[in-house]
Coordinates of C-alpha atoms (C1' of nucleotides) in Angstrom, one line a residue:
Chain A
X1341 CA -5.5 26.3 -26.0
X1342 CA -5.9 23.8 -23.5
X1343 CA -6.5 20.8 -25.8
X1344 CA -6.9 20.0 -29.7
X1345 CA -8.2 23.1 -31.5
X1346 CA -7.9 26.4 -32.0
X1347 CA -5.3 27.9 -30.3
X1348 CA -6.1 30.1 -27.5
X1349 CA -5.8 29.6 -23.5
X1350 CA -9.1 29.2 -21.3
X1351 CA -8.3 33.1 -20.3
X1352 CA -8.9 34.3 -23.8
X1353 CA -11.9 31.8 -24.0
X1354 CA -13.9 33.3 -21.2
X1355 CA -12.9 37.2 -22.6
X1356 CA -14.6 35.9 -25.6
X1357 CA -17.3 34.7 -24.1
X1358 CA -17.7 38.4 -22.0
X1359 CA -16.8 40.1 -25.1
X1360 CA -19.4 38.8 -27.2
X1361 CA -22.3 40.2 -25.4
X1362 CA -23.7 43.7 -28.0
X1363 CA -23.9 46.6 -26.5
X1364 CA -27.4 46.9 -25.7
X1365 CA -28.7 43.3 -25.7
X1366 CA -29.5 41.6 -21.7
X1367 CA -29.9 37.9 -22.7
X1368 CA -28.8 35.7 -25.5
X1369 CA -29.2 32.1 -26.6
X1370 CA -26.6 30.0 -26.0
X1371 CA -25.9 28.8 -29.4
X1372 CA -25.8 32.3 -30.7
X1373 CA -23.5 33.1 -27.7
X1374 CA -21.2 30.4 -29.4
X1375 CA -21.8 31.6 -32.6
X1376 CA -20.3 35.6 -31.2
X1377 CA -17.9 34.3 -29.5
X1378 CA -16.5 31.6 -32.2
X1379 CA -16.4 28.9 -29.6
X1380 CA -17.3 25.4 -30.1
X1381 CA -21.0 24.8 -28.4
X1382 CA -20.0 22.4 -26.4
X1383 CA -17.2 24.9 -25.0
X1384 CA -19.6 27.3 -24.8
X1385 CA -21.6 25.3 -23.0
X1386 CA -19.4 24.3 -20.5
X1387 CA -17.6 27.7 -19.7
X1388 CA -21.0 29.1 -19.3
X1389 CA -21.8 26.5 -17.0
X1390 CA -19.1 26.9 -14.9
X1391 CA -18.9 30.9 -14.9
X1392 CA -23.1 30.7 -14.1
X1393 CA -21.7 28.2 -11.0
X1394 CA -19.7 31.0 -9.2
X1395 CA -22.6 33.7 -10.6
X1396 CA -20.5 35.4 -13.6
X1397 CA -23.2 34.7 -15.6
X1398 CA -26.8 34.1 -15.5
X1399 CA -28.3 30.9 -17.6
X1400 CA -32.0 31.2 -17.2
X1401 CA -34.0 28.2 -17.4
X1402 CA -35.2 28.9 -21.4
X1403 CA -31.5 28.2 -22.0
X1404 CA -30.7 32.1 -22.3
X1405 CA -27.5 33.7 -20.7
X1406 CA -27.0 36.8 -19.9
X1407 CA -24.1 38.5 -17.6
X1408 CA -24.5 37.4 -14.1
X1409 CA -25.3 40.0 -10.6
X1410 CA -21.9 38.4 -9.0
X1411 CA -19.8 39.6 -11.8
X1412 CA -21.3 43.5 -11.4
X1413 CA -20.8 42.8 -8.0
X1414 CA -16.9 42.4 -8.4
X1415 CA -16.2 44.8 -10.5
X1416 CA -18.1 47.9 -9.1
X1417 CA -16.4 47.5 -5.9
X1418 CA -13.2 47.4 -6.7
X1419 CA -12.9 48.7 -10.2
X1420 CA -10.9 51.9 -10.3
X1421 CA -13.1 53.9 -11.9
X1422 CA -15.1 53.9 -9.1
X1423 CA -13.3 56.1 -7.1
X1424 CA -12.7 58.6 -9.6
X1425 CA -16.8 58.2 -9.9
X1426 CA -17.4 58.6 -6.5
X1427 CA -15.4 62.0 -6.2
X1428 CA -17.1 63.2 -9.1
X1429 CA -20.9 62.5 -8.6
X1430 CA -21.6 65.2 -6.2
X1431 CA -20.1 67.6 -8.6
X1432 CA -21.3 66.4 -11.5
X1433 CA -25.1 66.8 -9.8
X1434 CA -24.3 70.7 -8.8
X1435 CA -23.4 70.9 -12.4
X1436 CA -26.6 68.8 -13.9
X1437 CA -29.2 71.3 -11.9
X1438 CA -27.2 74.5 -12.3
X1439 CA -26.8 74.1 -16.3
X1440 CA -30.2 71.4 -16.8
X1441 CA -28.0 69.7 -19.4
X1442 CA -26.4 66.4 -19.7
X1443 CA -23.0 65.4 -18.0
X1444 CA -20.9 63.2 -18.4
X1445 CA -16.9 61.9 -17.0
X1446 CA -14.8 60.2 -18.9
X1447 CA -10.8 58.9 -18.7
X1448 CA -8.4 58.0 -21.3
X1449 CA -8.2 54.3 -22.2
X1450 CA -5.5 53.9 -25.4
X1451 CA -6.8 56.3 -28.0
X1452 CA -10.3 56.8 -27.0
X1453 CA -12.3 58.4 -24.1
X1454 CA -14.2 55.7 -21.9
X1455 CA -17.1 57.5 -20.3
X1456 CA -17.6 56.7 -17.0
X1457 CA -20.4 58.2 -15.3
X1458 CA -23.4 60.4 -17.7
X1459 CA -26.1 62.1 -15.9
X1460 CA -28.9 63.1 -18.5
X1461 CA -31.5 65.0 -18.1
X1462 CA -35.1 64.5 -19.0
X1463 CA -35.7 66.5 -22.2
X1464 CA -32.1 67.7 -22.5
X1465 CA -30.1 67.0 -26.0
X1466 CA -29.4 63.7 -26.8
X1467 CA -26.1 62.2 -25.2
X1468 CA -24.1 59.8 -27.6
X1469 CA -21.7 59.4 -24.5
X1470 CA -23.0 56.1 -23.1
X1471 CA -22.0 55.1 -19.9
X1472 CA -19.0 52.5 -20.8
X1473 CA -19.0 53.6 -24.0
X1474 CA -16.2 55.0 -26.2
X1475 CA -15.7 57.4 -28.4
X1476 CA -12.2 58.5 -30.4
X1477 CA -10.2 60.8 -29.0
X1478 CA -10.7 63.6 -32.2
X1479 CA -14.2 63.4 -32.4
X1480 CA -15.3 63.8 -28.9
X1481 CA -14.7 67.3 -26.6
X1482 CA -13.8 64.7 -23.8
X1483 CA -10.9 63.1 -25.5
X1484 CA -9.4 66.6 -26.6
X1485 CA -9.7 67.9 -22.9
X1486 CA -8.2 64.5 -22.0
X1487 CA -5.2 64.2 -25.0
X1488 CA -4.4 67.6 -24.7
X1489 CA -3.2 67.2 -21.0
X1490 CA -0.9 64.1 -21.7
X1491 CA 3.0 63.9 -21.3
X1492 CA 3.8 65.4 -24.5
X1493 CA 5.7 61.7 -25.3
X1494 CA 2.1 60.2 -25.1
X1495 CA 0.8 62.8 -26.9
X1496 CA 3.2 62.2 -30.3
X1497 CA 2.6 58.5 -30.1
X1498 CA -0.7 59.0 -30.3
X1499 CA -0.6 61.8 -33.1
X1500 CA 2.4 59.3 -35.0
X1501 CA -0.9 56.5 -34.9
X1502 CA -3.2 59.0 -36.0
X1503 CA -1.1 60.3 -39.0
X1504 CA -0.7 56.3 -40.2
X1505 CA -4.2 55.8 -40.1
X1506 CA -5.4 59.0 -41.5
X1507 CA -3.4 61.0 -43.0
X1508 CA -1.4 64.1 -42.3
X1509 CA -3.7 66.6 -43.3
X1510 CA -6.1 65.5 -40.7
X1511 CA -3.2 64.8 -38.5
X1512 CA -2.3 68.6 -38.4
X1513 CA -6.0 69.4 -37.9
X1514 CA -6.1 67.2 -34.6
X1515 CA -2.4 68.9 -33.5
X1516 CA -4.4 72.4 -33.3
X1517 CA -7.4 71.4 -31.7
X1518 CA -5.4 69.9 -29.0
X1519 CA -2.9 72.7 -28.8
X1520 CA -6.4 75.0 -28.7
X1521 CA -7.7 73.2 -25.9
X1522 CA -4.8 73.2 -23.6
X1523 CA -4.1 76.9 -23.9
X1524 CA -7.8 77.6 -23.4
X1525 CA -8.0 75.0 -20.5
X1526 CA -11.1 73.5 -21.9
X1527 CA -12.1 71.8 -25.1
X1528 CA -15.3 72.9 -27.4
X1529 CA -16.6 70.6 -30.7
X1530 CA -19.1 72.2 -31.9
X1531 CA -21.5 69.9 -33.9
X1532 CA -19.3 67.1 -34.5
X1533 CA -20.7 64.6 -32.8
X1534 CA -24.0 65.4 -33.3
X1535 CA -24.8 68.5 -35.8
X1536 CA -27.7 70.0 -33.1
X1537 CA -25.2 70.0 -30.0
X1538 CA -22.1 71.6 -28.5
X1539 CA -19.6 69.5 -26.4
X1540 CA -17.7 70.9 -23.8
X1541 CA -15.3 69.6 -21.9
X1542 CA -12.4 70.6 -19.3
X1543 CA -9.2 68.1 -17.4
X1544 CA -9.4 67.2 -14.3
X1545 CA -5.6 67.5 -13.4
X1546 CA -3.3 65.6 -10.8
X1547 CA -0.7 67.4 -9.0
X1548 CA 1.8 67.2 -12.2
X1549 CA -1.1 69.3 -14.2
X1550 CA -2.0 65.4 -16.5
X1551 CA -5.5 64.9 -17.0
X1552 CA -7.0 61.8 -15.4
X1553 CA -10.2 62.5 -16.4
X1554 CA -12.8 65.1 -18.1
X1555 CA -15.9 66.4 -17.1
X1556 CA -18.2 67.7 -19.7
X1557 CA -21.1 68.7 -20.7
X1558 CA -23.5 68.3 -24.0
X1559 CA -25.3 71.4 -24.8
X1560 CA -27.6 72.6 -27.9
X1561 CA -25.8 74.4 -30.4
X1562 CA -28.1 78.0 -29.5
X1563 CA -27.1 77.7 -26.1
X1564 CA -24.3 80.7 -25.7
X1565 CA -23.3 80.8 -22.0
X1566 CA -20.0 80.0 -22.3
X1567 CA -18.8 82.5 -20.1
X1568 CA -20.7 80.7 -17.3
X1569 CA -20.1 77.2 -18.7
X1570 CA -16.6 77.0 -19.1
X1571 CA -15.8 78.3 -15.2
X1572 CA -18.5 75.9 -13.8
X1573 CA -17.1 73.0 -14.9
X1574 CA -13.5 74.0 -14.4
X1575 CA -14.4 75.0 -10.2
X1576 CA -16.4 71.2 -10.3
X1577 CA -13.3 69.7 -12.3
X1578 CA -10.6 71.0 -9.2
X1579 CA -13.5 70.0 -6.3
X1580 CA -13.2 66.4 -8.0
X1581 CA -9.5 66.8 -8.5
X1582 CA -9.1 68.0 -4.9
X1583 CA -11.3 65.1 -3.7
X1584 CA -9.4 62.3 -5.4
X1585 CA -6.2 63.6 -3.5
X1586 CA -6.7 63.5 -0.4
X1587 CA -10.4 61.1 0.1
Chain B
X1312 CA -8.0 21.5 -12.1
X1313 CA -6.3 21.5 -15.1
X1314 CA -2.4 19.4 -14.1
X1315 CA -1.4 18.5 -10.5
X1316 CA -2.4 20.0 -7.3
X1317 CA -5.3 21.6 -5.4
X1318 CA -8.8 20.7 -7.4
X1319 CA -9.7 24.1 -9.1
X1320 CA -10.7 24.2 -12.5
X1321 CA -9.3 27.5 -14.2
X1322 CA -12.4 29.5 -14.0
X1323 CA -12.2 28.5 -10.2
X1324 CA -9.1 30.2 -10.0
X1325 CA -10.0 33.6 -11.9
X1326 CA -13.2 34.0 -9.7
X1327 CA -10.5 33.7 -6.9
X1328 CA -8.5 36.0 -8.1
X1329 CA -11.1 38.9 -8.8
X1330 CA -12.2 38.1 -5.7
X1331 CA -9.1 38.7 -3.5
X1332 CA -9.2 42.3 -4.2
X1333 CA -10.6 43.3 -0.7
X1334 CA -13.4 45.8 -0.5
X1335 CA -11.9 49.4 -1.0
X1336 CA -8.7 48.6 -1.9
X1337 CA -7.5 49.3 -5.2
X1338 CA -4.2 48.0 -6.3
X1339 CA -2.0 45.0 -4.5
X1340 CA 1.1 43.4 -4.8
X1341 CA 1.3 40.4 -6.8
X1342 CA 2.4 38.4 -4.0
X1343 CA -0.2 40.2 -1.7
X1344 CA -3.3 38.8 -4.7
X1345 CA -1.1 35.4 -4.3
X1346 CA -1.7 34.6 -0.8
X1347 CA -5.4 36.3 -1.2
X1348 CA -6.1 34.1 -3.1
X1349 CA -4.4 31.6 -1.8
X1350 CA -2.9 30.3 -5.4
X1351 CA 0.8 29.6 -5.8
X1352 CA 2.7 32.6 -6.7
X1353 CA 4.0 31.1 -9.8
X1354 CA -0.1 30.4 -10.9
X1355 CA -1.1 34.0 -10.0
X1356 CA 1.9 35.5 -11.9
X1357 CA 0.8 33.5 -14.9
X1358 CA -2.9 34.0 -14.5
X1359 CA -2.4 38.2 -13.9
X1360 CA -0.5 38.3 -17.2
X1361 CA -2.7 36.8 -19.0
X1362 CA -5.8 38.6 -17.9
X1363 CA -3.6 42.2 -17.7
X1364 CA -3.1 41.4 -21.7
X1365 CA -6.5 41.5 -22.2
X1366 CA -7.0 44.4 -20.0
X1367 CA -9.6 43.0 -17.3
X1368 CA -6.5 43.2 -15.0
X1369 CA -3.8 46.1 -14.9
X1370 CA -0.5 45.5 -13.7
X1371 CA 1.3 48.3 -13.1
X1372 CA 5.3 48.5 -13.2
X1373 CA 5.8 48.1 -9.6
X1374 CA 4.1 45.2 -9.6
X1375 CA 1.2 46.3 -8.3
X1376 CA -2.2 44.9 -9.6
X1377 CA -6.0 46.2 -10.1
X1378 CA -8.7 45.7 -11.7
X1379 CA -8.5 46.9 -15.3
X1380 CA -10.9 49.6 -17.3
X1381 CA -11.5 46.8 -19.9
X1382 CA -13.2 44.6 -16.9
X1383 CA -15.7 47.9 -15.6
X1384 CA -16.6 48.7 -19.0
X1385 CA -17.4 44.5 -20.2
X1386 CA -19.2 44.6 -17.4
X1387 CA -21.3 48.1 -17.4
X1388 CA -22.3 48.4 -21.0
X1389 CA -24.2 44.4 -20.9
X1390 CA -25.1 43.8 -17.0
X1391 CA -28.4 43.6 -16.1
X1392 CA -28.3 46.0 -13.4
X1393 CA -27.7 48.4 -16.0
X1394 CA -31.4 48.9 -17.5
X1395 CA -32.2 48.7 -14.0
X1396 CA -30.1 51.8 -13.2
X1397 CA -30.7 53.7 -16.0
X1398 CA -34.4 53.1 -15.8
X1399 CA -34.2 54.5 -12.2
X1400 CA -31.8 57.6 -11.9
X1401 CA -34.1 60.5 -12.9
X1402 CA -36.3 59.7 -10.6
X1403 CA -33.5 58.9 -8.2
X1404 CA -32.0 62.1 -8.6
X1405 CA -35.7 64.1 -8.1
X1406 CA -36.4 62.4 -5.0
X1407 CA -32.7 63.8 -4.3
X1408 CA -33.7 67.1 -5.1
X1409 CA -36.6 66.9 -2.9
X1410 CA -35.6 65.3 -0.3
X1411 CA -31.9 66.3 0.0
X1412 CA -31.1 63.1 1.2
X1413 CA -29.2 60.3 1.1
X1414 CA -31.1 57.9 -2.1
X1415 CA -30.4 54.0 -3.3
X1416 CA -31.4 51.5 -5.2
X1417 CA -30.9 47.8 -4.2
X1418 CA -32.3 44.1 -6.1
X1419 CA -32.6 40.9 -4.1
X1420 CA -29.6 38.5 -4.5
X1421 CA -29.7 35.6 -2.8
X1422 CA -31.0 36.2 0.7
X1423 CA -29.5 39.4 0.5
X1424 CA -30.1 43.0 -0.9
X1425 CA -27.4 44.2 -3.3
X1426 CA -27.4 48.1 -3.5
X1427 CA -26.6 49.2 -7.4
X1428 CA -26.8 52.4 -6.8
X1429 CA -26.9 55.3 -4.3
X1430 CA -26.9 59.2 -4.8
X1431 CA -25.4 60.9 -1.4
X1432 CA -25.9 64.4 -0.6
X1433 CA -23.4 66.0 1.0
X1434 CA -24.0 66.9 4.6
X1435 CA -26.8 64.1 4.7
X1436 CA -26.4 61.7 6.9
X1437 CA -23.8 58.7 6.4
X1438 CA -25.3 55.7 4.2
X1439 CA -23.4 52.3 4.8
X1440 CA -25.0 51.2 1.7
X1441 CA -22.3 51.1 -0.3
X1442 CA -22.6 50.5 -4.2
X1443 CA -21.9 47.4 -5.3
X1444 CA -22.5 46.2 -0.9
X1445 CA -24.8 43.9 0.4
X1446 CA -27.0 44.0 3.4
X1447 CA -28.6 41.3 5.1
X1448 CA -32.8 41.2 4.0
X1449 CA -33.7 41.4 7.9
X1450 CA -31.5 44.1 8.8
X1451 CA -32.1 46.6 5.5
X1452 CA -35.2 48.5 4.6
X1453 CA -34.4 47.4 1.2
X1454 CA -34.3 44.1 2.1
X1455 CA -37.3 43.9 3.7
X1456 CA -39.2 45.4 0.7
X1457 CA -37.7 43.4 -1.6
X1458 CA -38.4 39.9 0.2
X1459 CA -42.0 41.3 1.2
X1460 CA -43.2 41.1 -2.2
X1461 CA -41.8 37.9 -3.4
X1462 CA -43.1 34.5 -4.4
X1463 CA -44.9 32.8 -1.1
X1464 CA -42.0 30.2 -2.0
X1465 CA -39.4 32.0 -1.7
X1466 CA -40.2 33.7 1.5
X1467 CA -40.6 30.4 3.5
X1468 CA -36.8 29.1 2.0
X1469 CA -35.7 32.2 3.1
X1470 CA -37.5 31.9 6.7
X1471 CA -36.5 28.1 6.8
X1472 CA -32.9 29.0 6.2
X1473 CA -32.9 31.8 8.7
X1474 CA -34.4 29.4 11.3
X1475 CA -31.7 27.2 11.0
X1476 CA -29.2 30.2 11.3
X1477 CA -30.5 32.5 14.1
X1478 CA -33.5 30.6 15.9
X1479 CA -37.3 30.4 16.1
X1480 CA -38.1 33.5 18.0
X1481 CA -35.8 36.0 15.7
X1482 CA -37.5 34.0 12.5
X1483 CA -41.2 35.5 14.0
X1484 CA -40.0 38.6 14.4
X1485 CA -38.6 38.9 10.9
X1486 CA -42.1 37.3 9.8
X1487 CA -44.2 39.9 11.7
X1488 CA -41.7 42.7 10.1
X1489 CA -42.0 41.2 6.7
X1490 CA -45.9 41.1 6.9
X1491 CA -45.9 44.5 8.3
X1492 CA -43.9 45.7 5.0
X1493 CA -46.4 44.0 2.7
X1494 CA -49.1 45.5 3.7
X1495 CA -47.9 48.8 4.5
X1496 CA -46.5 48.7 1.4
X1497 CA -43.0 50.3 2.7
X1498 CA -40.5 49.0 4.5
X1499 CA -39.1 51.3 7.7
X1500 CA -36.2 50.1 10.3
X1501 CA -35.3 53.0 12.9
X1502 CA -32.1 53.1 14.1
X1503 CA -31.4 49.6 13.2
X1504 CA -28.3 50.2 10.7
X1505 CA -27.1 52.9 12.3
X1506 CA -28.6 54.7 15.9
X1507 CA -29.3 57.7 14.2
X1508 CA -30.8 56.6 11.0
X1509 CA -34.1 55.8 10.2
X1510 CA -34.0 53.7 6.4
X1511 CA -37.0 53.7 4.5
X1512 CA -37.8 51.6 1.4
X1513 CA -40.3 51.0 -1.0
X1514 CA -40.4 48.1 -3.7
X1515 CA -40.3 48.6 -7.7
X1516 CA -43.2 45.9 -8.6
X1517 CA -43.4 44.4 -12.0
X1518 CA -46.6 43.7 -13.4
X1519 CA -47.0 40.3 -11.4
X1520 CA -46.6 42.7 -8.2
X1521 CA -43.3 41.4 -7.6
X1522 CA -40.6 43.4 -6.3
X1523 CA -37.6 43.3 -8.9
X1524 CA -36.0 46.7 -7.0
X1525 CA -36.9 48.7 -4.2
X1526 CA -36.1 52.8 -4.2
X1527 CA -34.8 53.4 -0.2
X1528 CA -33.9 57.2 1.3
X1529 CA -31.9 57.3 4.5
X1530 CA -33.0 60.0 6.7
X1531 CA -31.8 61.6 10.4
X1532 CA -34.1 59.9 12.9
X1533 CA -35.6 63.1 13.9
X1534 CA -37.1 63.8 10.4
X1535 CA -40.6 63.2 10.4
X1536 CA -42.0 63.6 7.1
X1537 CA -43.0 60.2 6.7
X1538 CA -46.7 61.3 5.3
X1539 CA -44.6 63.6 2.5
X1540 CA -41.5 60.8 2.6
X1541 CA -43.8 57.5 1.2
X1542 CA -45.7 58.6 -1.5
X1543 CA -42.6 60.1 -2.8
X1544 CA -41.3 57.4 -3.0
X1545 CA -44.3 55.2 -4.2
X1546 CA -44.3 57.1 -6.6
X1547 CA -41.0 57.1 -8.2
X1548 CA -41.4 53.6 -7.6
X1549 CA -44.3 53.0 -9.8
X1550 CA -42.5 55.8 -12.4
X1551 CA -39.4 53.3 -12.4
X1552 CA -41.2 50.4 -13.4
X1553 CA -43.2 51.8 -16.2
X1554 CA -39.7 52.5 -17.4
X1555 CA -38.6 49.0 -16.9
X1556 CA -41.8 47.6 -18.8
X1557 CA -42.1 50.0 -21.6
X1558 CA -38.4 50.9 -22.6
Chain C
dT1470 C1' 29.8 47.7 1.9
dG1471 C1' 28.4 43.1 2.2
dG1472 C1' 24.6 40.2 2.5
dA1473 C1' 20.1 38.8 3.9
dA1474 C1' 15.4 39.2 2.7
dG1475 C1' 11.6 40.0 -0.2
dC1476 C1' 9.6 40.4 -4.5
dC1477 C1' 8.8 39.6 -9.4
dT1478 C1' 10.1 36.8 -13.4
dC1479 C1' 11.5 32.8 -16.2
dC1480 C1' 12.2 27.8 -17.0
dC1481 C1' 10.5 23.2 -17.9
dA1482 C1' 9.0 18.2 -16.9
dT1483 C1' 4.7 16.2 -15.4
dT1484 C1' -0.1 15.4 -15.7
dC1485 C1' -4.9 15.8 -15.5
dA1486 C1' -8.5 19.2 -16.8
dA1487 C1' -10.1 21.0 -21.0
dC1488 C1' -11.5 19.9 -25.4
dG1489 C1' -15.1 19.0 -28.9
dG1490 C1' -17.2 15.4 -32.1
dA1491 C1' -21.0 12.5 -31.6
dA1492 C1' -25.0 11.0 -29.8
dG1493 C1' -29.2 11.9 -26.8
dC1494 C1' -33.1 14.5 -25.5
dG1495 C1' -37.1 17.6 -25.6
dG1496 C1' -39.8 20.9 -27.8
dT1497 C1' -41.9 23.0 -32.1
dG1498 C1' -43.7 23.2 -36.7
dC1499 C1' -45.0 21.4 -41.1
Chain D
dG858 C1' -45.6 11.3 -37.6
dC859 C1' -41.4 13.0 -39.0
dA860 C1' -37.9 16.5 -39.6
dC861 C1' -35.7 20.2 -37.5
dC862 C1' -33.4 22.9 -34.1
dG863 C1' -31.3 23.9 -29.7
dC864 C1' -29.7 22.4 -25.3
dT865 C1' -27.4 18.8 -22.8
dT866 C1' -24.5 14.7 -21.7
dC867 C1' -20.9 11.4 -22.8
dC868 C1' -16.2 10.1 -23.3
dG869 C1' -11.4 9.2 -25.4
dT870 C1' -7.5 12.2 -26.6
dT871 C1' -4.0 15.4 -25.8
dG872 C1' -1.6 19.5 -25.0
dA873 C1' -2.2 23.6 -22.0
dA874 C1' -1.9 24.5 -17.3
dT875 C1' 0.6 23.7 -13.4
dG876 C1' 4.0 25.0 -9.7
dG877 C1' 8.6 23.9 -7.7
dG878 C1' 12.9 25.7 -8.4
dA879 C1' 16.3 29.0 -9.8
dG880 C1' 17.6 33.6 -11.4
dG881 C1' 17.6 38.7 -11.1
dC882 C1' 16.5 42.9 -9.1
dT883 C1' 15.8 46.1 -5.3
dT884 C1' 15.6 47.4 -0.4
dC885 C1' 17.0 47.4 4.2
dC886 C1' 19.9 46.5 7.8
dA887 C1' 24.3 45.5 10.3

DNA sequence: TGGAAGCCTCCCATTCAACGGAAGCGGTGC
DNA sequence: GCACCGCTTCCGTTGAATGGGAGGCTTCCA
């Protein structure tokens, strides 16, 4: 780092700082900010002071901080994602009042699915796919739909990783499910994330036919109409595909 | 700043950085971000690599640079606009429904309305609020709802600083329009953004009638519907911020 | 085909911003 | 009244950040 201690540059410092912000929580103290974050207080102090100068974060005046309106600012309109979500929403709203059921898009980020946008419905199944939340490739409908339209080189990397961490048993599991969902065109787990619901997700494909992103759905297990699911999302997944083409 | 030239402290320089990426562009040459910025090449090099290895930044191999995943999702699972959202899109998405129009949702920043989110219909009419945009208070529906129901305080440091910028006479005009909206208890500017638009907004009030949002449709001036249009919106309004007290 | 121009990348001596322990300050609870 | 806890400020030390310069790669002309 910059000086004495620890050993890491004023970059990884303030990813620290960002990072160690749960999930779900708006506003923390600042010496438990220090404490996630493993930084000195006095650094902590300081950083925050200077990233609540230029509006990154927010320090109220009861000496909480919490992430700051300038730094949602620069990131939401520029981030890539939000192009991708931008193309999408209209589809995915056709899609959320045709079907009444949850929604959600999602890209590939290393091994998981990142979900991008979720549009839930009031009284509809309950959605583990948070918005910015993650969820491993095998264990989600949107990861398969995403994995299974990868260059096939990406694809063996990712089942070589998967086979060191879990096995080959499992390994060959994963192979079929992904070989499943590209011949079928769309991917189906049904009660794996949840034991009540059915995931369902299809590719949205580029020009070379590689996913770039997934649009599913989360249904209850009783719900049977795949035969009108499946070519729903697949006519929204080219409308967002054609859309991110030519904008 | 940290050694030698220009009197930037390192945070200084990475709010620079992230904020060089112009509006609705999404990936630049490094040399491009450089003179953005206006940091030495050498300093930006250094400063993209850094952030690209921990994701917030992505460089691709023709040196082109964007904003990273990593960045968008730090920033959407923790930022306060996020509750805010969330709290708000069903309703957003009924009044939608209803109104087949054009929907956003804006908070006050400054002396300016930040829009965090908008639904668009297709075939509505154009919206410049942008997500992630600003407008100015005196020239947004939104704006003007949010500054209407704010702390006596803060409305005269926001008059005092717009009679300094744009004279007396414009500053009673904004006062008459801001008294208007309070009492009204909507905000309406016809044609004002945009000739053919007519932007109405209403605020979200905490419980110390305070605006912390305001819910604003942007509908073809010849609609009418302004008796069916209001309470609408009143009360998604009121629907929002129950959400926002009770979660 | 030669070479000029533009871009990204790497090197490395200089130096000042970042660091963090210690002390100060204000509030809260026993 | 005293002990505790958290935020804030101070300040001497020091090594990380800096950025000019040089190298390597590609592209685009003449």
């Amino acid at each position: 780092m910059a000086n004495s201690a620890s050993g890491d540059s004023v970059v990884d410092r303030i990813v620290r700082l960002l990072s160690a912000f749960p999930e779900d929580v708006t506003a923390l103290p600042l010496s438990e900010l220090a404490q996630r974050s493993g930084l000195p207080l006095t650094t902590t102090h300081r950083l925050v002071r200077q990233l609540a100068g230029h509006g990154l974060l927010d320090a109220t005046p009861g000496g909480l901080v919490r992430p700051g309106l300038r730094l949602w600012e620069l990131v939401n309109r520029t981030a890539p994602a939000l192009a991708l979500r931008q193309a999408a929403m209209p589809f995915m709203e056709d899609i959320q009042q045709v079907l009444n059921q949850n929604v959600n898009l999602a890209v590939l980020d290393g091994w998981e699915a990142l979900f991008v946008e979720r549009l839930s419905r009031r009284g509809s199944v309950s959605n583990r796919a948070r918005v910015a939340g993650r969820m491993p490739v095998h264990t989600s409908s949107a990861g398969l739909a995403l994995m299974a339209h990868q260059d096939k080189l990406l694809q063996s990397q990712y089942l070589d990783q998967f086979a060191d961490a879990e096995g080959k048993a499992a390994t060959d599991a994963v192979r079929v499910l992904l070989s499943e969902t590209f011949h079928q065109g769309f991917a189906q787990l049904k009660g794996v994330v949840d034991p009540d619901t059915w995931g369902i997700a299809v590719p949205v494909l580029n020009s070379r036919q590689r996913a770039v992103a997934s649009l599913g759905v989360v249904v209850p297990l009783r719900e049977m109409r795949l035969q009108a699911l499946v070519p729903a999302l697949q006519t929204a997944a080219r409308g967002i595909a054609r859309r991110l083409e030519s904008p």
